[in-house]
CSV table of C-alpha atoms in Angstrom, one decimal:
chain,number,residue,atom,x,y,z
M,682,UNK,CA,27.8,-18.7,-41.8
M,683,UNK,CA,29.5,-18.6,-45.2
M,684,UNK,CA,30.3,-22.4,-44.9
M,685,UNK,CA,26.6,-23.2,-44.3
M,686,UNK,CA,25.5,-21.1,-47.3
M,687,UNK,CA,27.8,-23.2,-49.6
M,688,UNK,CA,25.5,-26.2,-49.3
M,689,UNK,CA,22.4,-24.3,-50.1
M,690,UNK,CA,20.8,-23.6,-53.6
M,691,UNK,CA,21.7,-20.1,-54.8
M,692,UNK,CA,18.1,-18.6,-54.2
M,693,UNK,CA,18.4,-19.8,-50.6
M,694,UNK,CA,21.8,-18.3,-50.3
M,695,UNK,CA,20.5,-14.9,-51.6
M,696,UNK,CA,17.7,-14.9,-49.1
M,697,UNK,CA,19.8,-16.2,-46.0
M,698,UNK,CA,22.5,-13.7,-46.6
M,699,UNK,CA,20.2,-10.8,-46.9
M,700,UNK,CA,18.8,-8.4,-44.2
M,701,UNK,CA,15.4,-10.1,-44.4
M,702,UNK,CA,17.0,-13.1,-42.7
M,703,UNK,CA,18.1,-11.1,-39.8
M,704,UNK,CA,14.9,-9.4,-39.5
M,705,UNK,CA,12.9,-12.7,-39.5
M,706,UNK,CA,15.3,-14.1,-37.0
M,707,UNK,CA,14.8,-11.3,-34.5
M,708,UNK,CA,11.1,-11.2,-34.9
M,709,UNK,CA,10.8,-14.9,-34.3
M,710,UNK,CA,13.2,-14.7,-31.2
M,711,UNK,CA,11.0,-11.9,-29.7
M,712,UNK,CA,7.9,-13.8,-30.4
M,713,UNK,CA,9.2,-17.0,-28.7
M,714,UNK,CA,10.6,-15.0,-25.8
M,715,UNK,CA,7.2,-13.2,-25.1
M,716,UNK,CA,4.7,-15.9,-25.9
M,717,UNK,CA,4.5,-17.0,-22.2
M,718,UNK,CA,4.3,-13.6,-20.9
M,719,UNK,CA,1.0,-12.3,-19.6
M,720,UNK,CA,-0.3,-8.9,-18.4
M,721,UNK,CA,-0.9,-9.3,-14.6
M,722,UNK,CA,-3.4,-7.0,-12.8
M,723,UNK,CA,-2.9,-6.4,-9.1
M,724,UNK,CA,-3.7,-4.0,-6.3
M,725,UNK,CA,-1.4,-2.6,-3.5
M,726,UNK,CA,-2.7,-2.7,0.0
M,727,UNK,CA,-1.2,-0.6,2.9
M,728,UNK,CA,-2.1,1.5,5.8
M,729,UNK,CA,-1.9,4.6,3.6
M,730,UNK,CA,-4.1,6.7,1.4
M,731,UNK,CA,-1.1,7.4,-0.8
M,732,UNK,CA,-1.1,4.2,-3.0
M,733,UNK,CA,-0.7,6.0,-6.4
M,734,UNK,CA,2.8,6.3,-7.9
M,735,UNK,CA,4.4,3.3,-6.4
M,736,UNK,CA,7.3,2.0,-8.5
M,737,UNK,CA,6.6,-1.5,-9.7
M,738,UNK,CA,9.7,-3.0,-11.5
M,739,UNK,CA,10.0,-6.5,-13.1
M,740,UNK,CA,13.7,-7.2,-12.2
M,741,UNK,CA,13.7,-10.1,-14.7
M,742,UNK,CA,12.8,-8.0,-17.6
M,743,UNK,CA,13.8,-4.6,-16.4
M,744,UNK,CA,10.2,-3.4,-17.0
M,745,UNK,CA,9.0,-0.6,-14.6
M,746,UNK,CA,5.4,0.7,-14.3
M,747,UNK,CA,3.8,2.9,-11.6
M,748,UNK,CA,0.6,2.1,-9.7
M,749,UNK,CA,-2.6,4.1,-10.4
M,750,UNK,CA,-5.3,5.5,-8.2
M,751,UNK,CA,-6.1,3.2,-5.3
M,752,UNK,CA,-3.0,1.2,-5.8
M,753,UNK,CA,-4.1,-0.8,-8.9
M,754,UNK,CA,-1.5,-1.8,-11.5
M,755,UNK,CA,-0.8,-3.9,-14.5
M,756,UNK,CA,2.5,-5.4,-15.6
M,757,UNK,CA,3.8,-8.1,-18.0
M,758,UNK,CA,5.2,-11.1,-16.1
M,759,UNK,CA,6.4,-14.6,-16.6
M,760,UNK,CA,6.4,-17.4,-13.9
M,761,UNK,CA,9.2,-17.0,-11.5
M,762,UNK,CA,9.8,-13.3,-12.4
M,763,UNK,CA,10.9,-11.2,-9.5
M,764,UNK,CA,8.7,-8.1,-9.0
M,765,UNK,CA,9.9,-5.1,-6.7
M,766,UNK,CA,7.6,-2.6,-5.2
M,767,UNK,CA,9.1,0.7,-3.7
M,768,UNK,CA,8.0,4.1,-2.7
M,769,UNK,CA,9.3,6.8,-0.2
M,770,UNK,CA,6.6,6.1,2.4
M,771,UNK,CA,6.5,2.3,2.1
M,772,UNK,CA,9.0,-0.4,2.8
M,773,UNK,CA,10.5,-2.1,-0.2
M,774,UNK,CA,9.1,-5.4,-1.1
M,775,UNK,CA,9.9,-8.1,-3.6
M,776,UNK,CA,7.7,-11.1,-4.6
M,777,UNK,CA,8.2,-14.1,-7.0
M,778,UNK,CA,5.4,-14.7,-9.4
M,779,UNK,CA,3.9,-18.1,-9.1
M,780,UNK,CA,1.6,-20.1,-11.5
M,781,UNK,CA,-1.1,-19.4,-9.0
M,782,UNK,CA,-0.5,-15.6,-9.3
M,783,UNK,CA,-0.5,-16.0,-13.1
M,784,UNK,CA,-4.0,-17.3,-13.0
M,785,UNK,CA,-5.5,-14.8,-10.4
M,786,UNK,CA,-7.8,-12.1,-11.7
M,787,UNK,CA,-6.4,-9.7,-9.3
M,788,UNK,CA,-3.2,-10.0,-7.2
M,789,UNK,CA,-3.2,-8.3,-3.8
M,790,UNK,CA,0.3,-7.1,-2.6
M,791,UNK,CA,0.5,-6.0,1.0
M,792,UNK,CA,3.0,-3.5,2.0
M,793,UNK,CA,4.2,-1.8,5.2
M,794,UNK,CA,4.8,1.8,6.0
M,795,UNK,CA,8.3,2.9,6.3
M,796,UNK,CA,9.5,3.6,9.9
M,797,UNK,CA,11.1,6.9,10.7
M,798,UNK,CA,12.2,6.5,14.3
M,799,UNK,CA,13.0,9.4,16.6
M,800,UNK,CA,15.5,9.2,19.4
M,801,UNK,CA,13.7,8.7,22.6
M,802,UNK,CA,14.0,11.5,25.2
M,803,UNK,CA,13.8,10.4,28.9
M,804,UNK,CA,13.0,12.7,31.8
M,805,UNK,CA,13.7,11.1,35.1
M,806,UNK,CA,13.2,13.9,37.6
M,807,UNK,CA,10.0,15.8,38.4
M,808,UNK,CA,8.1,13.4,36.4
M,809,UNK,CA,4.8,13.8,38.5
M,810,UNK,CA,4.8,17.7,38.1
M,811,UNK,CA,2.5,19.0,35.5
M,812,UNK,CA,1.4,22.3,34.0
M,813,UNK,CA,-1.7,22.4,36.2
M,814,UNK,CA,0.3,21.9,39.3
M,815,UNK,CA,2.6,24.7,38.3
M,816,UNK,CA,-0.4,27.0,37.6
M,817,UNK,CA,0.4,27.4,33.9
M,818,UNK,CA,-2.9,25.7,32.8
M,819,UNK,CA,-6.2,25.8,34.5
M,820,UNK,CA,-7.1,22.2,33.3
M,821,UNK,CA,-5.0,19.4,31.5
M,822,UNK,CA,-4.0,20.1,28.1
M,823,UNK,CA,-5.5,18.0,25.2
M,824,UNK,CA,-3.3,15.1,24.1
M,825,UNK,CA,-2.3,14.9,20.6
M,826,UNK,CA,-0.9,12.0,18.6
M,827,UNK,CA,2.4,12.6,16.6
M,828,UNK,CA,0.4,13.2,13.5
M,829,UNK,CA,-2.0,15.5,15.1
M,830,UNK,CA,0.8,17.5,16.6
M,831,UNK,CA,2.3,18.0,13.2
M,832,UNK,CA,-1.1,19.0,11.8
M,833,UNK,CA,-1.7,21.5,14.6
M,834,UNK,CA,1.7,23.1,14.0
M,835,UNK,CA,1.1,23.4,10.3
M,836,UNK,CA,-2.3,25.0,10.5
M,837,UNK,CA,-0.7,27.6,12.7
M,838,UNK,CA,-3.1,27.1,15.7
M,839,UNK,CA,-2.1,29.4,18.5
M,840,UNK,CA,0.7,31.0,16.3
M,841,UNK,CA,-0.8,34.2,14.6
M,842,UNK,CA,0.9,37.3,13.2
M,843,UNK,CA,-0.1,40.9,13.0
M,844,UNK,CA,-2.3,43.1,15.2
M,845,UNK,CA,-5.8,41.7,16.3
M,846,UNK,CA,-5.8,39.0,13.6
M,847,UNK,CA,-6.5,35.4,13.7
M,848,UNK,CA,-4.8,34.5,10.3
M,849,UNK,CA,-1.7,32.4,10.7
M,850,UNK,CA,1.2,33.0,8.4
M,851,UNK,CA,2.3,29.4,8.8
M,852,UNK,CA,-1.1,28.0,7.9
M,853,UNK,CA,-1.2,30.1,4.7
M,854,UNK,CA,2.2,28.8,3.6
M,855,UNK,CA,1.4,25.2,4.4
M,856,UNK,CA,-2.0,25.5,2.6
M,857,UNK,CA,-0.4,26.7,-0.5
M,858,UNK,CA,2.4,24.0,-0.5
M,859,UNK,CA,-0.2,21.3,0.2
M,860,UNK,CA,1.5,20.2,3.5
M,861,UNK,CA,-1.7,20.6,5.4
M,862,UNK,CA,-3.6,18.2,3.1
M,863,UNK,CA,-0.8,15.6,3.5
M,864,UNK,CA,-0.7,15.9,7.3
M,865,UNK,CA,-4.5,15.4,7.4
M,866,UNK,CA,-4.0,12.2,5.4
M,867,UNK,CA,-1.4,11.1,8.0
M,868,UNK,CA,-3.8,11.7,10.9
M,869,UNK,CA,-6.3,9.4,9.1
M,870,UNK,CA,-3.7,6.8,8.5
M,871,UNK,CA,-2.6,6.9,12.1
M,872,UNK,CA,-6.2,6.3,13.2
M,873,UNK,CA,-6.6,3.3,10.9
M,874,UNK,CA,-3.2,1.8,12.2
M,875,UNK,CA,-4.6,2.2,15.9
M,876,UNK,CA,-7.8,0.6,14.9
M,877,UNK,CA,-6.1,-2.3,13.2
M,878,UNK,CA,-3.7,-2.7,16.1
M,879,UNK,CA,-6.5,-3.0,18.6
M,880,UNK,CA,-8.5,-5.4,16.4
M,881,UNK,CA,-5.3,-7.7,16.3
M,882,UNK,CA,-5.1,-7.4,20.0
M,883,UNK,CA,-8.7,-8.4,20.7
M,884,UNK,CA,-9.4,-10.9,18.0
M,885,UNK,CA,-7.5,-13.6,16.2
M,886,UNK,CA,-8.2,-14.7,12.6
M,887,UNK,CA,-10.3,-17.7,13.7
M,888,UNK,CA,-12.7,-15.1,15.4
M,889,UNK,CA,-13.6,-13.6,12.0
M,890,UNK,CA,-13.6,-17.1,10.2
M,891,UNK,CA,-15.8,-18.8,12.6
M,892,UNK,CA,-18.0,-16.2,14.0
M,893,UNK,CA,-18.7,-14.3,10.7
M,894,UNK,CA,-17.8,-16.8,7.9
M,895,UNK,CA,-15.0,-14.6,6.5
M,896,UNK,CA,-12.8,-16.7,4.1
M,897,UNK,CA,-9.3,-17.2,5.6
M,898,UNK,CA,-7.6,-15.5,2.6
M,899,UNK,CA,-9.9,-12.3,3.0
M,900,UNK,CA,-9.3,-11.8,6.8
M,901,UNK,CA,-6.7,-9.2,6.4
M,902,UNK,CA,-8.7,-7.4,3.7
M,903,UNK,CA,-11.6,-7.4,6.2
M,904,UNK,CA,-9.7,-5.7,8.7
M,905,UNK,CA,-8.8,-3.0,6.2
M,906,UNK,CA,-12.5,-2.7,5.5
M,907,UNK,CA,-13.4,-2.3,9.1
M,908,UNK,CA,-10.8,0.4,9.7
M,909,UNK,CA,-12.6,2.6,7.1
M,910,UNK,CA,-15.8,2.6,9.2
M,911,UNK,CA,-16.1,5.7,11.3
M,912,UNK,CA,-18.5,4.1,13.8
M,913,UNK,CA,-16.2,1.1,14.4
M,914,UNK,CA,-13.2,3.4,14.8
M,915,UNK,CA,-15.1,5.3,17.6
M,916,UNK,CA,-16.0,2.1,19.3
M,917,UNK,CA,-12.4,0.8,19.3
M,918,UNK,CA,-11.2,4.2,20.5
M,919,UNK,CA,-13.6,4.1,23.4
M,920,UNK,CA,-12.4,0.5,24.1
M,921,UNK,CA,-16.0,-0.7,23.8
M,922,UNK,CA,-15.5,-4.3,22.8
M,923,UNK,CA,-19.0,-5.4,22.8
M,924,UNK,CA,-20.2,-2.5,20.6
M,925,UNK,CA,-17.2,-3.3,18.3
M,926,UNK,CA,-18.3,-7.0,17.8
M,927,UNK,CA,-21.8,-5.8,17.1
M,928,UNK,CA,-20.6,-3.4,14.3
M,929,UNK,CA,-18.3,-6.1,12.9
M,930,UNK,CA,-21.3,-8.3,12.6
M,931,UNK,CA,-23.2,-5.6,10.6
M,932,UNK,CA,-20.2,-4.8,8.3
M,933,UNK,CA,-19.4,-8.5,7.7
M,934,UNK,CA,-22.7,-9.0,5.7
M,935,UNK,CA,-21.9,-6.1,3.3
M,936,UNK,CA,-18.2,-7.3,3.1
M,937,UNK,CA,-19.2,-10.8,2.1
M,938,UNK,CA,-21.5,-9.3,-0.7
M,939,UNK,CA,-18.5,-7.4,-2.0
M,940,UNK,CA,-16.1,-10.3,-2.2
M,941,UNK,CA,-18.8,-12.4,-3.5
M,942,UNK,CA,-19.3,-10.1,-6.5
M,943,UNK,CA,-15.5,-10.2,-7.1
M,944,UNK,CA,-15.3,-13.9,-7.2
């Protein structure tokens, strides 16, 4: 640096050797480094109502933000940046930002629920004997899904305390802690997952594209849209395929209006 300053006039030497030069240098460096960076808007999609608070990290710039209500987020990115999405209840996902992503008004990021597998218990003997045969129950017991069983336990059904009271101590504790609310959401998510699963078994992507004019890039989003409808959910649960197709036809018109407004 000192050798370079020898060849400059005195007033340039004074400026270049001052703190002002270093300040100007760093400001210029920062400007050039961030001139290509843009604020990217996006939305996380998953079979879950809990899309707020997902950690979104730009691994290329070490910038971290969190998703807001509904899974919407904004983060500064450059082309080829690696973005990581993570949450306790979702599988970690990484994407690389493309030029197409940079130009999109809203980037959709699909995430999957984390799997918590339980060890399988097999009962080989007396598999045909049930509680009705043994005289324990007068009629077959209602069948619950895993999420419904957890909710049933949390609300204290059939598990009361005290003399002649129908108030469950478990239900009170779970209500205070918010666990009951969380389990109710799990039941809703489980029903949506079942609906999506059956739709995928019955129809392929071409069914939505050719029969209802759903754009190929919006087929998955349309399935999420269908799973939100109570009437379609009941039709799928009752395995009424014809009624399901009829409801899909009705919902396709409103969905096309929605994506038409977004375009």
